[in-house]
Amino acid sequence: ECKGQYMHHEALYTEQMGKEMQREQQIINEMDTALEEKQFVVYFQPKYELDGYTPRGAEALVRWKKPDGTMVSPGEFIPVFEKNGFIIKLDYYVWDQVCQLIATALRAGRKPDPISVNVSRVNLYNPNFLESLVNLVEKYRIPPEYLHLELTESVFSDTENVILNAVNYLHKAGFTILMDDFGSGYSSLNVLKDIDLDVLKIDMKFLSKGKDDGRGEKILAAVIQMAKALDMPVIAEGVEEKKQVQMLKRLGCNYIQGYYFAKPMPQEDYERLARKSHE
Ligand code: C2E
Ligand code: MG
Ligand code: MG
Ligand code: MG
């Protein structure tokens, strides 16, 4: 009886694993064609200045638009691409699209707000990363200050020289570096002591309703004060409610990114919004 039950669970377990592997294999089988056929589409989520609620740039977020019209979110395919290295090609593709957008705006005589792109941790161990990024902005002739780089917090848990050297090189080359997902994992505080990053992006976990005894707000207040002392502007991500906006404003947060103001949107929609805000 007992043994039968165990075997049943084991069968379920392996069946689930099998499905997971199948799904992963399908992603791997389709990725090259998807890139060639431009099925990867870059969306833009505006960031809003809390002072006046004006849009000030955006974050580029990739989606996979399958030929049948379904949209796959990055949470599904990025972990697979980080395992097999394809993320290096995909990240570069996204940066290229973003540089094109910036170059087009500059050539039309506009002064666009900076756009941030995500840089996978895998790229930091890619020996061609720094050179290819610098070559890219040179190819489009855009000043590097228009392209902001988001590096997720956990990247810095390796205090290896690789990371320090990359950050120094990128700063010398004129890029702005954001620490993404701050507070989502471990590490961070000593990292801020050792590495001079430019902008702090606070993880949405800080905003989630935990015990409603004001602890979250106190921690947020302290984090924002710390960032200010370090001369780092603060962006809060994942802001969905008016109450959160009011609290963040009271605490002196600088920028907000979240569904409350805007979801990630297609390029044309973002360009329209950005132009309107500069009229
Ligand atoms: P991230 O860089 O931390 O991006 C923020 C994520 O939060 C995005 O999810 C965004 O759509 C979502 N978000 C924004 N506001 C809200 C909100 O108010 N509520 C909720 N619930 N969510 C909100 P998305 O687009 O699914 O991307 C997930 C993650 O995938 C990103 O997290 C980033 O780590 C990764 N990613 C996305 N695009 C790229 C890319 O081009 N390259 C790399 N390497 N990673 C990427
Ligand atoms: Mg990000
Ligand atoms: Mg984030
Ligand atoms: Mg700085």
Short mmCIF file of N, CA, C and O in Angstrom, two decimals, residues 191-243:
data_model
loop_
_atom_site.label_atom_id
_atom_site.label_comp_id
_atom_site.label_asym_id
_atom_site.label_seq_id
_atom_site.Cartn_x
_atom_site.Cartn_y
_atom_site.Cartn_z
N VAL A 191 28.18 45.57 -0.82
CA VAL A 191 28.48 45.85 -2.23
C VAL A 191 28.44 47.36 -2.49
O VAL A 191 29.30 47.92 -3.16
N LEU A 192 27.44 48.01 -1.91
CA LEU A 192 27.32 49.46 -2.10
C LEU A 192 28.52 50.19 -1.52
O LEU A 192 28.88 51.27 -1.97
N LYS A 193 29.13 49.59 -0.51
CA LYS A 193 30.34 50.19 0.06
C LYS A 193 31.51 50.08 -0.92
O LYS A 193 32.27 51.01 -1.07
N ASP A 194 31.58 48.94 -1.58
CA ASP A 194 32.76 48.66 -2.41
C ASP A 194 32.64 49.08 -3.86
O ASP A 194 33.64 49.29 -4.52
N ILE A 195 31.42 49.12 -4.38
CA ILE A 195 31.26 49.44 -5.80
C ILE A 195 30.40 50.68 -5.94
O ILE A 195 29.33 50.79 -5.35
N ASP A 196 30.88 51.61 -6.75
CA ASP A 196 30.20 52.89 -6.91
C ASP A 196 29.16 52.79 -8.03
O ASP A 196 29.48 53.03 -9.19
N LEU A 197 27.95 52.41 -7.68
CA LEU A 197 26.88 52.31 -8.68
C LEU A 197 26.11 53.62 -8.70
O LEU A 197 26.21 54.43 -7.78
N ASP A 198 25.33 53.83 -9.75
CA ASP A 198 24.75 55.16 -9.96
C ASP A 198 23.32 55.32 -9.47
O ASP A 198 22.94 56.38 -8.99
N VAL A 199 22.51 54.28 -9.65
CA VAL A 199 21.09 54.39 -9.32
C VAL A 199 20.65 53.13 -8.59
O VAL A 199 21.07 52.03 -8.93
N LEU A 200 19.79 53.30 -7.60
CA LEU A 200 19.29 52.15 -6.85
C LEU A 200 17.84 51.88 -7.25
O LEU A 200 16.99 52.76 -7.15
N LYS A 201 17.59 50.66 -7.71
CA LYS A 201 16.22 50.28 -8.06
C LYS A 201 15.71 49.33 -7.01
O LYS A 201 16.22 48.22 -6.85
N ILE A 202 14.73 49.78 -6.27
CA ILE A 202 14.24 48.99 -5.15
C ILE A 202 13.26 47.94 -5.61
O ILE A 202 12.33 48.21 -6.35
N ASP A 203 13.48 46.72 -5.17
CA ASP A 203 12.64 45.59 -5.57
C ASP A 203 11.21 45.75 -5.06
O ASP A 203 10.96 46.32 -4.00
N MET A 204 10.28 45.21 -5.86
CA MET A 204 8.87 45.36 -5.51
C MET A 204 8.48 44.60 -4.25
O MET A 204 7.44 44.88 -3.66
N LYS A 205 9.33 43.70 -3.80
CA LYS A 205 9.03 42.97 -2.56
C LYS A 205 8.84 43.91 -1.37
O LYS A 205 8.08 43.64 -0.47
N PHE A 206 9.56 45.01 -1.39
CA PHE A 206 9.46 45.97 -0.29
C PHE A 206 8.07 46.57 -0.18
O PHE A 206 7.69 47.07 0.86
N LEU A 207 7.35 46.52 -1.30
CA LEU A 207 6.03 47.16 -1.31
C LEU A 207 4.91 46.20 -0.96
O LEU A 207 3.78 46.60 -0.71
N SER A 208 5.23 44.91 -0.97
CA SER A 208 4.17 43.92 -0.76
C SER A 208 3.65 44.01 0.68
O SER A 208 4.38 44.36 1.60
N LYS A 209 2.37 43.68 0.79
CA LYS A 209 1.76 43.76 2.10
C LYS A 209 2.27 42.61 2.95
O LYS A 209 1.98 41.46 2.68
N GLY A 210 3.03 42.90 3.94
CA GLY A 210 3.43 41.86 4.89
C GLY A 210 2.56 42.09 6.12
O GLY A 210 1.37 42.36 6.00
N LYS A 211 3.16 41.98 7.27
CA LYS A 211 2.44 42.37 8.47
C LYS A 211 2.25 43.88 8.37
O LYS A 211 3.18 44.62 8.11
N ASP A 212 1.04 44.32 8.56
CA ASP A 212 0.80 45.74 8.34
C ASP A 212 1.08 46.55 9.59
O ASP A 212 0.22 47.22 10.14
N ASP A 213 2.32 46.48 10.06
CA ASP A 213 2.66 47.23 11.28
C ASP A 213 3.71 48.29 11.00
O ASP A 213 4.43 48.71 11.88
N GLY A 214 3.81 48.66 9.69
CA GLY A 214 4.69 49.76 9.36
C GLY A 214 6.16 49.40 9.25
O GLY A 214 7.00 50.26 9.03
N ARG A 215 6.48 48.12 9.38
CA ARG A 215 7.90 47.75 9.29
C ARG A 215 8.44 47.98 7.88
O ARG A 215 9.55 48.46 7.71
N GLY A 216 7.65 47.61 6.90
CA GLY A 216 8.07 47.79 5.50
C GLY A 216 8.39 49.24 5.21
O GLY A 216 9.42 49.55 4.60
N GLU A 217 7.52 50.12 5.67
CA GLU A 217 7.73 51.54 5.42
C GLU A 217 9.00 52.06 6.09
O GLU A 217 9.73 52.87 5.54
N LYS A 218 9.25 51.55 7.31
CA LYS A 218 10.47 52.00 8.02
C LYS A 218 11.73 51.57 7.28
O LYS A 218 12.70 52.32 7.19
N ILE A 219 11.69 50.34 6.76
CA ILE A 219 12.87 49.85 6.02
C ILE A 219 13.05 50.66 4.74
O ILE A 219 14.16 51.09 4.41
N LEU A 220 11.95 50.90 4.05
CA LEU A 220 12.01 51.71 2.82
C LEU A 220 12.59 53.09 3.10
O LEU A 220 13.43 53.60 2.36
N ALA A 221 12.11 53.70 4.18
CA ALA A 221 12.58 55.04 4.54
C ALA A 221 14.09 55.03 4.75
O ALA A 221 14.81 55.90 4.26
N ALA A 222 14.57 54.00 5.45
CA ALA A 222 16.01 53.91 5.72
C ALA A 222 16.80 53.67 4.45
O ALA A 222 17.87 54.26 4.24
N VAL A 223 16.27 52.83 3.56
CA VAL A 223 16.97 52.53 2.30
C VAL A 223 17.07 53.80 1.44
O VAL A 223 18.11 54.10 0.86
N ILE A 224 15.98 54.54 1.39
CA ILE A 224 15.98 55.77 0.58
C ILE A 224 16.95 56.79 1.17
O ILE A 224 17.71 57.44 0.44
N GLN A 225 16.98 56.91 2.49
CA GLN A 225 17.93 57.82 3.14
C GLN A 225 19.37 57.42 2.83
O GLN A 225 20.21 58.25 2.55
N MET A 226 19.61 56.11 2.89
CA MET A 226 20.96 55.61 2.61
C MET A 226 21.37 55.96 1.18
O MET A 226 22.48 56.45 0.94
N ALA A 227 20.46 55.72 0.24
CA ALA A 227 20.76 56.01 -1.17
C ALA A 227 21.07 57.50 -1.34
O ALA A 227 22.00 57.87 -2.05
N LYS A 228 20.30 58.32 -0.67
CA LYS A 228 20.52 59.77 -0.76
C LYS A 228 21.90 60.13 -0.24
O LYS A 228 22.61 60.94 -0.85
N ALA A 229 22.28 59.52 0.88
CA ALA A 229 23.61 59.78 1.45
C ALA A 229 24.70 59.35 0.48
O ALA A 229 25.80 59.91 0.47
N LEU A 230 24.41 58.37 -0.34
CA LEU A 230 25.39 57.88 -1.32
C LEU A 230 25.24 58.59 -2.67
O LEU A 230 25.86 58.18 -3.65
N ASP A 231 24.37 59.59 -2.72
CA ASP A 231 24.13 60.33 -3.97
C ASP A 231 23.55 59.47 -5.08
O ASP A 231 23.85 59.67 -6.25
N MET A 232 22.77 58.48 -4.68
CA MET A 232 22.16 57.62 -5.69
C MET A 232 20.66 57.91 -5.78
O MET A 232 19.94 57.76 -4.80
N PRO A 233 20.18 58.32 -6.97
CA PRO A 233 18.73 58.44 -7.13
C PRO A 233 18.08 57.06 -6.94
O PRO A 233 18.71 56.04 -7.19
N VAL A 234 16.83 57.08 -6.47
CA VAL A 234 16.12 55.83 -6.18
C VAL A 234 14.92 55.66 -7.11
O VAL A 234 14.13 56.58 -7.29
N ILE A 235 14.81 54.46 -7.68
CA ILE A 235 13.63 54.10 -8.45
C ILE A 235 12.92 52.98 -7.70
O ILE A 235 13.56 52.01 -7.30
N ALA A 236 11.61 53.10 -7.53
CA ALA A 236 10.86 51.99 -6.94
C ALA A 236 10.15 51.27 -8.08
O ALA A 236 9.50 51.90 -8.91
N GLU A 237 10.29 49.95 -8.13
CA GLU A 237 9.63 49.21 -9.21
C GLU A 237 8.47 48.39 -8.67
O GLU A 237 8.39 48.08 -7.49
N GLY A 238 7.52 48.11 -9.54
CA GLY A 238 6.37 47.29 -9.14
C GLY A 238 5.32 48.06 -8.36
O GLY A 238 4.60 47.48 -7.55
N VAL A 239 5.23 49.34 -8.61
CA VAL A 239 4.26 50.16 -7.88
C VAL A 239 2.89 50.03 -8.55
O VAL A 239 2.73 50.31 -9.73
N GLU A 240 1.92 49.56 -7.79
CA GLU A 240 0.60 49.27 -8.36
C GLU A 240 -0.52 50.11 -7.77
O GLU A 240 -1.60 50.19 -8.33
N GLU A 241 -0.28 50.69 -6.58
CA GLU A 241 -1.38 51.37 -5.90
C GLU A 241 -1.07 52.82 -5.55
O GLU A 241 0.07 53.17 -5.28
N LYS A 242 -2.12 53.59 -5.51
CA LYS A 242 -2.01 54.99 -5.18
C LYS A 242 -1.38 55.21 -3.80
O LYS A 242 -0.55 56.10 -3.61
N LYS A 243 -1.77 54.34 -2.86
CA LYS A 243 -1.22 54.46 -1.51
C LYS A 243 0.30 54.31 -1.50
O LYS A 243 1.01 54.99 -0.76
#
